[in-house]
GROMACS .gro file of C-alpha atoms in nm:
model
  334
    1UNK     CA    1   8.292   2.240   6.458
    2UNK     CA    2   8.375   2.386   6.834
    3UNK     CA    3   8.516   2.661   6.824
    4UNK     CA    4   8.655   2.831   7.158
    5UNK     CA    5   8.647   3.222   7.186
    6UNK     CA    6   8.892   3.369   7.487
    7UNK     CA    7   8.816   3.765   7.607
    8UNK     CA    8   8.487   3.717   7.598
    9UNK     CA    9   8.413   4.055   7.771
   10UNK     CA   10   8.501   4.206   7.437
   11UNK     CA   11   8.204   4.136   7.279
   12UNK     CA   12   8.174   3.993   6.921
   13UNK     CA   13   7.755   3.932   6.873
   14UNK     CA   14   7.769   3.907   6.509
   15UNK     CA   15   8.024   3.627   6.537
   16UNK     CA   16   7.908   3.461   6.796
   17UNK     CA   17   7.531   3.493   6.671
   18UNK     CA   18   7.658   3.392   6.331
   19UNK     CA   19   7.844   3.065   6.463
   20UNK     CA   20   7.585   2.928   6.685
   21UNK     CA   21   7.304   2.983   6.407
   22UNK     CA   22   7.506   2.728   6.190
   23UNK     CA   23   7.528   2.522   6.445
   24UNK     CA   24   7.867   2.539   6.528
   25UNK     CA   25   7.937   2.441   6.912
   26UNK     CA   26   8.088   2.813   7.059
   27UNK     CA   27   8.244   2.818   7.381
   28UNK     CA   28   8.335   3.158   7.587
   29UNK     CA   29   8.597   3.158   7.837
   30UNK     CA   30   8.682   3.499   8.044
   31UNK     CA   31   8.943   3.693   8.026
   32UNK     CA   32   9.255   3.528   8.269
   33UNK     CA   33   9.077   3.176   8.191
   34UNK     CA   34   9.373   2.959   8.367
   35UNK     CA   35   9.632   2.793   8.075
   36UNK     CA   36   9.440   2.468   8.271
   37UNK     CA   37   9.103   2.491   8.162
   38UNK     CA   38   9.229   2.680   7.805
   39UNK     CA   39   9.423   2.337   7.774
   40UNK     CA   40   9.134   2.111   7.865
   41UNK     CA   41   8.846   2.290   7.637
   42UNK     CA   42   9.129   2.270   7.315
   43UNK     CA   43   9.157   1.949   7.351
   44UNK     CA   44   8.917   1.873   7.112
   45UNK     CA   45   8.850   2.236   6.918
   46UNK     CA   46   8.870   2.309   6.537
   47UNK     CA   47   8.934   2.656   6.546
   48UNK     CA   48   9.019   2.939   6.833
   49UNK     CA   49   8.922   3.260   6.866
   50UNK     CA   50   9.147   3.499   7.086
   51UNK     CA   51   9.229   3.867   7.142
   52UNK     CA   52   9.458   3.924   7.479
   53UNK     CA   53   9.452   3.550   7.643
   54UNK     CA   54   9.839   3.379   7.653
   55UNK     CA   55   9.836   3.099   7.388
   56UNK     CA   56  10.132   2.937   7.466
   57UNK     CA   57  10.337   2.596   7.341
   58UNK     CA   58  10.196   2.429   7.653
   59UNK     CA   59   9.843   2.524   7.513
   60UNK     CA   60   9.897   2.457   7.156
   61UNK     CA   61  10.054   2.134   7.223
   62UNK     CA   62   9.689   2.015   7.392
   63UNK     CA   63   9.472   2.105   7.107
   64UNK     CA   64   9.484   1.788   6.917
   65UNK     CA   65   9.211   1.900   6.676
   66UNK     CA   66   9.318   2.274   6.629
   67UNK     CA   67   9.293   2.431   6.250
   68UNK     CA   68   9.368   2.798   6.258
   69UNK     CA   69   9.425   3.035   6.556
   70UNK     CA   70   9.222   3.375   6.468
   71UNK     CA   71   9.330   3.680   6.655
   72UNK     CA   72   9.024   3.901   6.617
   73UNK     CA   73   9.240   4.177   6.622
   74UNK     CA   74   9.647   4.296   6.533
   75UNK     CA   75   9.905   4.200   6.796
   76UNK     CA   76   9.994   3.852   6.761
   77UNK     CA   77  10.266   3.846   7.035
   78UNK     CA   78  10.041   3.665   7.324
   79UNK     CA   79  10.071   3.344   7.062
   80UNK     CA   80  10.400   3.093   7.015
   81UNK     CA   81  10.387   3.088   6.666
   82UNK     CA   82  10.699   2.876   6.617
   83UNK     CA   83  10.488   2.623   6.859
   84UNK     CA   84  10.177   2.662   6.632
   85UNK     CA   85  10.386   2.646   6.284
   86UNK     CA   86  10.567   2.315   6.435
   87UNK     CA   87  10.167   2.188   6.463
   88UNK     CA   88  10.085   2.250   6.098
   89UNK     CA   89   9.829   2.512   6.295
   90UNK     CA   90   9.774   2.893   6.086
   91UNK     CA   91   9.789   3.157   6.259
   92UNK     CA   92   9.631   3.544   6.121
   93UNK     CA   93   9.474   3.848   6.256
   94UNK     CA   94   9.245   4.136   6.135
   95UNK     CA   95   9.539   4.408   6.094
   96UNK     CA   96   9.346   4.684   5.899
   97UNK     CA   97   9.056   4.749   6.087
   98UNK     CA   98   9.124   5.034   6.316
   99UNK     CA   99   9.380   5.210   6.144
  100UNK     CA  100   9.185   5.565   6.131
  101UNK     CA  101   9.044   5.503   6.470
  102UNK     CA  102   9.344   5.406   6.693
  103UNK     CA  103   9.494   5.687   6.476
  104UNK     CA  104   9.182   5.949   6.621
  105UNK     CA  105   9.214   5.819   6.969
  106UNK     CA  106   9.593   5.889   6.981
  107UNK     CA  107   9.501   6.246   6.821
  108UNK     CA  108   9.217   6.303   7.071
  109UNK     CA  109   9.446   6.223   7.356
  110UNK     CA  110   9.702   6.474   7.218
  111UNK     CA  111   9.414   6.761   7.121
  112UNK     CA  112   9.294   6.740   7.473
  113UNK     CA  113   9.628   6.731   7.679
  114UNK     CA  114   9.756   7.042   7.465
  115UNK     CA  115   9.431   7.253   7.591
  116UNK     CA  116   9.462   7.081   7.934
  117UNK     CA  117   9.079   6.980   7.881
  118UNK     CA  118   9.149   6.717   8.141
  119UNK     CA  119   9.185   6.980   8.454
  120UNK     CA  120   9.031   7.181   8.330
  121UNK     CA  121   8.643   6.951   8.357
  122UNK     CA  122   8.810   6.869   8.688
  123UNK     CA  123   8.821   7.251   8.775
  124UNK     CA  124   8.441   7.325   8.639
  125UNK     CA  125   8.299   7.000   8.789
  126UNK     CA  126   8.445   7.104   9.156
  127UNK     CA  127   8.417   7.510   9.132
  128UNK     CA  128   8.183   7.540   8.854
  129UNK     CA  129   8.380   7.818   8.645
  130UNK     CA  130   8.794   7.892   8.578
  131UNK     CA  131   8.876   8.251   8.508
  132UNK     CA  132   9.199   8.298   8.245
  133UNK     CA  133   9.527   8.264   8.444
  134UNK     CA  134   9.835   8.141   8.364
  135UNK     CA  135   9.793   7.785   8.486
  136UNK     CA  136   9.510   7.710   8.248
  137UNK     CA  137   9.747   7.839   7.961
  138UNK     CA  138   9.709   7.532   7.673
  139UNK     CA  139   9.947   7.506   7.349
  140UNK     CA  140   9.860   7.544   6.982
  141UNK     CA  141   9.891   7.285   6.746
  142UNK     CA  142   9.938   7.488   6.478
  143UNK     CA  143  10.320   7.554   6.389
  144UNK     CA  144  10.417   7.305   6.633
  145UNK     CA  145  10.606   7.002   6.557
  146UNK     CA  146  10.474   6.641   6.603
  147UNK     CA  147  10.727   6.346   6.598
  148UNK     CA  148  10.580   5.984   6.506
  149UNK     CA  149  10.777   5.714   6.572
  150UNK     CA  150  10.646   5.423   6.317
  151UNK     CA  151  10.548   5.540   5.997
  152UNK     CA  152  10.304   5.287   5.905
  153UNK     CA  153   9.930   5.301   5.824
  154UNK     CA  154   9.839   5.423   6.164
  155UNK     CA  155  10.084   5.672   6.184
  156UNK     CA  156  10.077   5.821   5.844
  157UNK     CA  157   9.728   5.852   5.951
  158UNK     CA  158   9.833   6.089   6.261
  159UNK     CA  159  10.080   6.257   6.033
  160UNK     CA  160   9.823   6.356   5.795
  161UNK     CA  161   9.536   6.478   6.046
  162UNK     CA  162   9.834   6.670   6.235
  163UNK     CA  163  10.004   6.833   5.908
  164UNK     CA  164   9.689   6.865   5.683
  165UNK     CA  165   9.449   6.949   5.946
  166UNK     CA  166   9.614   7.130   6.185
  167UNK     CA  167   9.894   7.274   6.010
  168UNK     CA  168  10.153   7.108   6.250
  169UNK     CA  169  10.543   6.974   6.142
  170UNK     CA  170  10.528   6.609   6.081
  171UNK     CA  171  10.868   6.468   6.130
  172UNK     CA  172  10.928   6.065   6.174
  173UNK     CA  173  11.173   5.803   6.324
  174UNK     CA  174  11.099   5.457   6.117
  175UNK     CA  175  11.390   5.220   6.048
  176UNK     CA  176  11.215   5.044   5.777
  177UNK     CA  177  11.135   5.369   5.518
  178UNK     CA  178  11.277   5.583   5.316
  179UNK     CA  179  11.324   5.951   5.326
  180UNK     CA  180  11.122   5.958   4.992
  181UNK     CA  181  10.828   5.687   5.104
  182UNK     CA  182  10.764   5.901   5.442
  183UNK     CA  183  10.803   6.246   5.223
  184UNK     CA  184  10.485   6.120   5.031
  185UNK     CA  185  10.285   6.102   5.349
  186UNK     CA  186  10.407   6.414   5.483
  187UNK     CA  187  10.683   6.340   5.711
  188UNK     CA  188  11.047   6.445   5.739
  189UNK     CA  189  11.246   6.138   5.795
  190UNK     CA  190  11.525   6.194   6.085
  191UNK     CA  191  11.741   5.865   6.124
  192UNK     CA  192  11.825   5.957   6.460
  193UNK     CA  193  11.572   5.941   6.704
  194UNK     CA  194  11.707   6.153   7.013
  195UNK     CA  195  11.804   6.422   6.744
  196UNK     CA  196  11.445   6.386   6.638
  197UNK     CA  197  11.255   6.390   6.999
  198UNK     CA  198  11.493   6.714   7.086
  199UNK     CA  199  11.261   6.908   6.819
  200UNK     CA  200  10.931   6.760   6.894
  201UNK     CA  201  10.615   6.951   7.067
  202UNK     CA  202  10.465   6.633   7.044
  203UNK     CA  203  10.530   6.287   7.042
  204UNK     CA  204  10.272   5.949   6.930
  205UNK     CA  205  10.396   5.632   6.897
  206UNK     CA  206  10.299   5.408   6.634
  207UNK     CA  207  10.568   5.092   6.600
  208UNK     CA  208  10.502   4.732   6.625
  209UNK     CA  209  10.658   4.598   6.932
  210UNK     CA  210  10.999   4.330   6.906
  211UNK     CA  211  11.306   4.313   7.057
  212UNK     CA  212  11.429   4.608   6.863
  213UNK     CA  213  11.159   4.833   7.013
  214UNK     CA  214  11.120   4.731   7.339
  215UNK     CA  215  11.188   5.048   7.601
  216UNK     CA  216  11.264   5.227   7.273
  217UNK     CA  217  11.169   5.538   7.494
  218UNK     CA  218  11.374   5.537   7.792
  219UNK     CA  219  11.544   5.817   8.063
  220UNK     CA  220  11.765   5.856   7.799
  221UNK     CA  221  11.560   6.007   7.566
  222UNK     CA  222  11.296   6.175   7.816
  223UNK     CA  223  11.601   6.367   7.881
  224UNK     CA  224  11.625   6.516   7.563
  225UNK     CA  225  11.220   6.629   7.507
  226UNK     CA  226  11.121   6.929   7.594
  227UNK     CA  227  10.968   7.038   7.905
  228UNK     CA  228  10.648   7.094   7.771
  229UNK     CA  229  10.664   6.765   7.521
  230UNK     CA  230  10.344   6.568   7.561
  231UNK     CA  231  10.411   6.204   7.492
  232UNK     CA  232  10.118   5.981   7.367
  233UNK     CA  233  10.115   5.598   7.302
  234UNK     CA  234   9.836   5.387   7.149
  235UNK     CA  235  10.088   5.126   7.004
  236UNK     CA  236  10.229   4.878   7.280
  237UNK     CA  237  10.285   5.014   7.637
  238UNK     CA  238  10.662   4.873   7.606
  239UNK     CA  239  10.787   5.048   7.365
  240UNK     CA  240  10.836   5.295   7.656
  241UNK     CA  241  10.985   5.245   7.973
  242UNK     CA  242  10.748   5.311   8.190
  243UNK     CA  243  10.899   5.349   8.525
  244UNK     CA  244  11.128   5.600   8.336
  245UNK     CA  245  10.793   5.768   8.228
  246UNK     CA  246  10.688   5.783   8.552
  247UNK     CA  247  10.974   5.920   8.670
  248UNK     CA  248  11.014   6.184   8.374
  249UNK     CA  249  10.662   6.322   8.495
  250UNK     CA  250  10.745   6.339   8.839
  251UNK     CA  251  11.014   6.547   8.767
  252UNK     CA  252  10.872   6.774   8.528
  253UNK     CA  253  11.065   6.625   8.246
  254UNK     CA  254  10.775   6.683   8.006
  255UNK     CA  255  10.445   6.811   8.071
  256UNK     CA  256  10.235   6.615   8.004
  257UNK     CA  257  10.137   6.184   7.841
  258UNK     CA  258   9.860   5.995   7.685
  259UNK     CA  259   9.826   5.671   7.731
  260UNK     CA  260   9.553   5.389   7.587
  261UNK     CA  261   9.789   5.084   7.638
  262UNK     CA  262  10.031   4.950   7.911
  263UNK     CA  263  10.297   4.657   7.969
  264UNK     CA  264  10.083   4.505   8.240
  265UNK     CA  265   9.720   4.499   8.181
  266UNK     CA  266   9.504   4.603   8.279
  267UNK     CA  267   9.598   4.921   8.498
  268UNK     CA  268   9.461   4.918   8.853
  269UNK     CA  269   9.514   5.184   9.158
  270UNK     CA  270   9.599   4.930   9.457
  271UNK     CA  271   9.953   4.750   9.364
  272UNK     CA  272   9.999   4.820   8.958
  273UNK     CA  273  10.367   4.986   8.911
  274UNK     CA  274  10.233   5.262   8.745
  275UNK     CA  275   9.910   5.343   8.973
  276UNK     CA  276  10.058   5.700   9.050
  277UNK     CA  277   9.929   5.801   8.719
  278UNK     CA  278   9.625   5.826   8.808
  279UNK     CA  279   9.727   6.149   9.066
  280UNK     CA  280   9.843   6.342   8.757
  281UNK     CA  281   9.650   6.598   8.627
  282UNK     CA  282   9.861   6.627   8.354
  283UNK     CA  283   9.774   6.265   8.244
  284UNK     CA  284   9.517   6.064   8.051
  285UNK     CA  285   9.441   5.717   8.093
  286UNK     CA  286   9.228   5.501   7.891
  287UNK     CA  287   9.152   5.134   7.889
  288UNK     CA  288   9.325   5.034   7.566
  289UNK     CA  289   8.969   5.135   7.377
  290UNK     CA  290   9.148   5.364   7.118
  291UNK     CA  291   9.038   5.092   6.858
  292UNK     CA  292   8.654   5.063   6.960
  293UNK     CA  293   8.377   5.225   6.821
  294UNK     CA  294   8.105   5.120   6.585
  295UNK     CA  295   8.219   5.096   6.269
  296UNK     CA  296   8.579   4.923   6.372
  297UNK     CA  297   8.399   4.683   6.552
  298UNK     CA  298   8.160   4.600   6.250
  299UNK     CA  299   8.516   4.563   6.057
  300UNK     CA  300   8.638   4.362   6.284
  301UNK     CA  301   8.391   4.111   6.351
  302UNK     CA  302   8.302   4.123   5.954
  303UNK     CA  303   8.678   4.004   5.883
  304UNK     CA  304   8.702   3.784   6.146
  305UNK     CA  305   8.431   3.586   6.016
  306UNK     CA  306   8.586   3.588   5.693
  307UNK     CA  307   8.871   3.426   5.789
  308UNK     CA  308   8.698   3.171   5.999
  309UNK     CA  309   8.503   3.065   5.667
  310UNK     CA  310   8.815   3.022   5.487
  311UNK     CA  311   8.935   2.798   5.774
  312UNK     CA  312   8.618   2.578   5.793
  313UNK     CA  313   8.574   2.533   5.381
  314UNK     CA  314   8.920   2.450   5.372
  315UNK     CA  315   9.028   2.766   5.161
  316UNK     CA  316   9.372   2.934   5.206
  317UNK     CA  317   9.350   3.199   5.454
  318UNK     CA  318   9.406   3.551   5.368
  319UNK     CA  319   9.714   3.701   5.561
  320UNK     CA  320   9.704   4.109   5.554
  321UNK     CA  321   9.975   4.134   5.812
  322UNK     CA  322  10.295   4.289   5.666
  323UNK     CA  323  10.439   4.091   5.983
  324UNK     CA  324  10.686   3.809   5.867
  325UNK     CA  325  10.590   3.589   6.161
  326UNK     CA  326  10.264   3.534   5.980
  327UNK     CA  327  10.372   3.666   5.596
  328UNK     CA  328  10.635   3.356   5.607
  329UNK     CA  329  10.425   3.080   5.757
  330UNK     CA  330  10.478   2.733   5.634
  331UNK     CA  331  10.206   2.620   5.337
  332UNK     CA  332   9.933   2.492   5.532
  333UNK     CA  333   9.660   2.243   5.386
  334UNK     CA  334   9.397   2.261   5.634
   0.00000   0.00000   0.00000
């Protein structure tokens, strides 16, 4: 078969080594390949392979031959499933592999923007030492309160290393549970969420992103956090509003945000809207690596090759997303 992997900076070697030792034809294409040449090598692939790149109806539409797209990882919303559906084409992901780890990245983020590790390496790599003074003062964890907006996996994950391990509140905003389902994993359910964010220490988001989320945190409700609420967000960079971020940090609305993903990747410092971040001490950026380290990457690939045997032997393919988009695809008989 040829099969057609996009993002290939993120690198997959057991797939990739796997493939080509069965002689499958495997071709790589960069991440921002043009819709063009995406178009032009689909014409004639079984099977793609894609993590960020834009598959869109215009692309989907060209691949004549095309089985299965495989997301080799969760968010699904670069990809016209409608346009794939209409094309008797299945679409999954691989939406369990990182749940722990995005979940320790987000908790990292907020560990080390509560005890202002950030300046404070900036302090000891310029002048070498920091005697105690006030402006080096960090926060416990400990009796304060976390809010997690999205309940699921990921976030039940935070809520447990924040309440178990560090003795924290856990209180949630999640639509789609009950006060009893989020009780079990240690959360107090508050069905409004500005009432919610007006008690939080902390926030971490953890929601899928759809029209219902989008700029879910807005001016609005930076102007109900605290001053000294840290925000941190490892989901999908719009769920917030980030101009109105920017702005709340500017102005000393809250002191302080974490952030691993963005609406406009990647982040640069010449002409990216939010390229003042990067002159805030009280900020931490990272390259939308929450989810990579060792052993999710071993899950990942492991899965992903899973699902691209079930495609070639002409299986039904497993769908683990909870997300109806890909829970109520049409029967496929590949």
């Amino acid at each position: 078969m040829k099969i057609v992997r996009t993002d290939m900076e993120l690198e997959t070697p057991f797939v990739d080594e796997t493939l080509r030792k069965n002689g499958h034809d495997l071709v790589l294409l960069p991440d921002g390949v043009s819709e063009e040449i995406l178009m032009k090598e689909l014409e004639d692939c079984d099977i793609l392979l894609m993590c960020y790149t834009p598959i869109t109806k215009n692309v989907i539409e060209s691949a004549k031959r095309l089985k299965a797209i495989v997301k080799y990882g969760v968010g699904i919303d670069a990809i016209d499933i409608p346009a794939a559906n209409a094309r008797g084409i299945v679409v999954v992901n691989i939406p369990e592999y990182a749940e722990e780890t995005v979940a320790e990245g987000a908790f990292a983020m907020l560990i080390a923007l509560a005890k202002k590790l950030p300046t404070l390496q900036k302090q000891m790599n310029s002048k070498a030492w920091v005697w105690p003074s006030s402006e080096w003062l960090g926060q416990d964890i400990a009796g304060k309160t976390l809010g997690i907006i999205g309940c699921g996996k990921i976030g039940s994950s935070m809520a447990r290393m924040a309440g178990l391990g560090f003795r924290a509140r856990v209180i949630g905003y999640d639509p789609s549970k009950t006060k009893e389902e989020l009780a079990k994993r240690g959360i107090q359910k508050y069905d409004d969420l500005s009432e919610m964010l007006k008690e939080c220490d902390f926030i971490s988001l953890h929601s899928v992103l759809n029209k219902n989320t989008k700029h879910l945190i807005g001016a609005k409700e930076f102007s109900v956090m605290k001053e000294t609420a840290i925000i941190i967000n490892s989901a999908r960079g719009a769920l917030i509003d980030e101009l109105a971020l920017l702005n709340a940090l500017e102005k000393k609305q809250i002191a302080g945000a974490g952030l691993d993903v963005y609406s406009q990747e990647p982040l640069n410092k010449t002409d990216h809207p939010l390229k003042k971040l990067y002159e805030m001490d009280n900020v931490i950026l990272l390259p939308h690596l929450t989810f990579y380290t060792h052993e999710a990457m071993h899950r990942l690939e492991v899965e992903t090759m899973e699902r691209i045997t079930e495609v070639m032997e002409n299986r039904p393919v497993t769908i683990k997303s909870k997300d109806p988009r890909l829970q109520n695809q049409p029967q496929i008989k590949l």
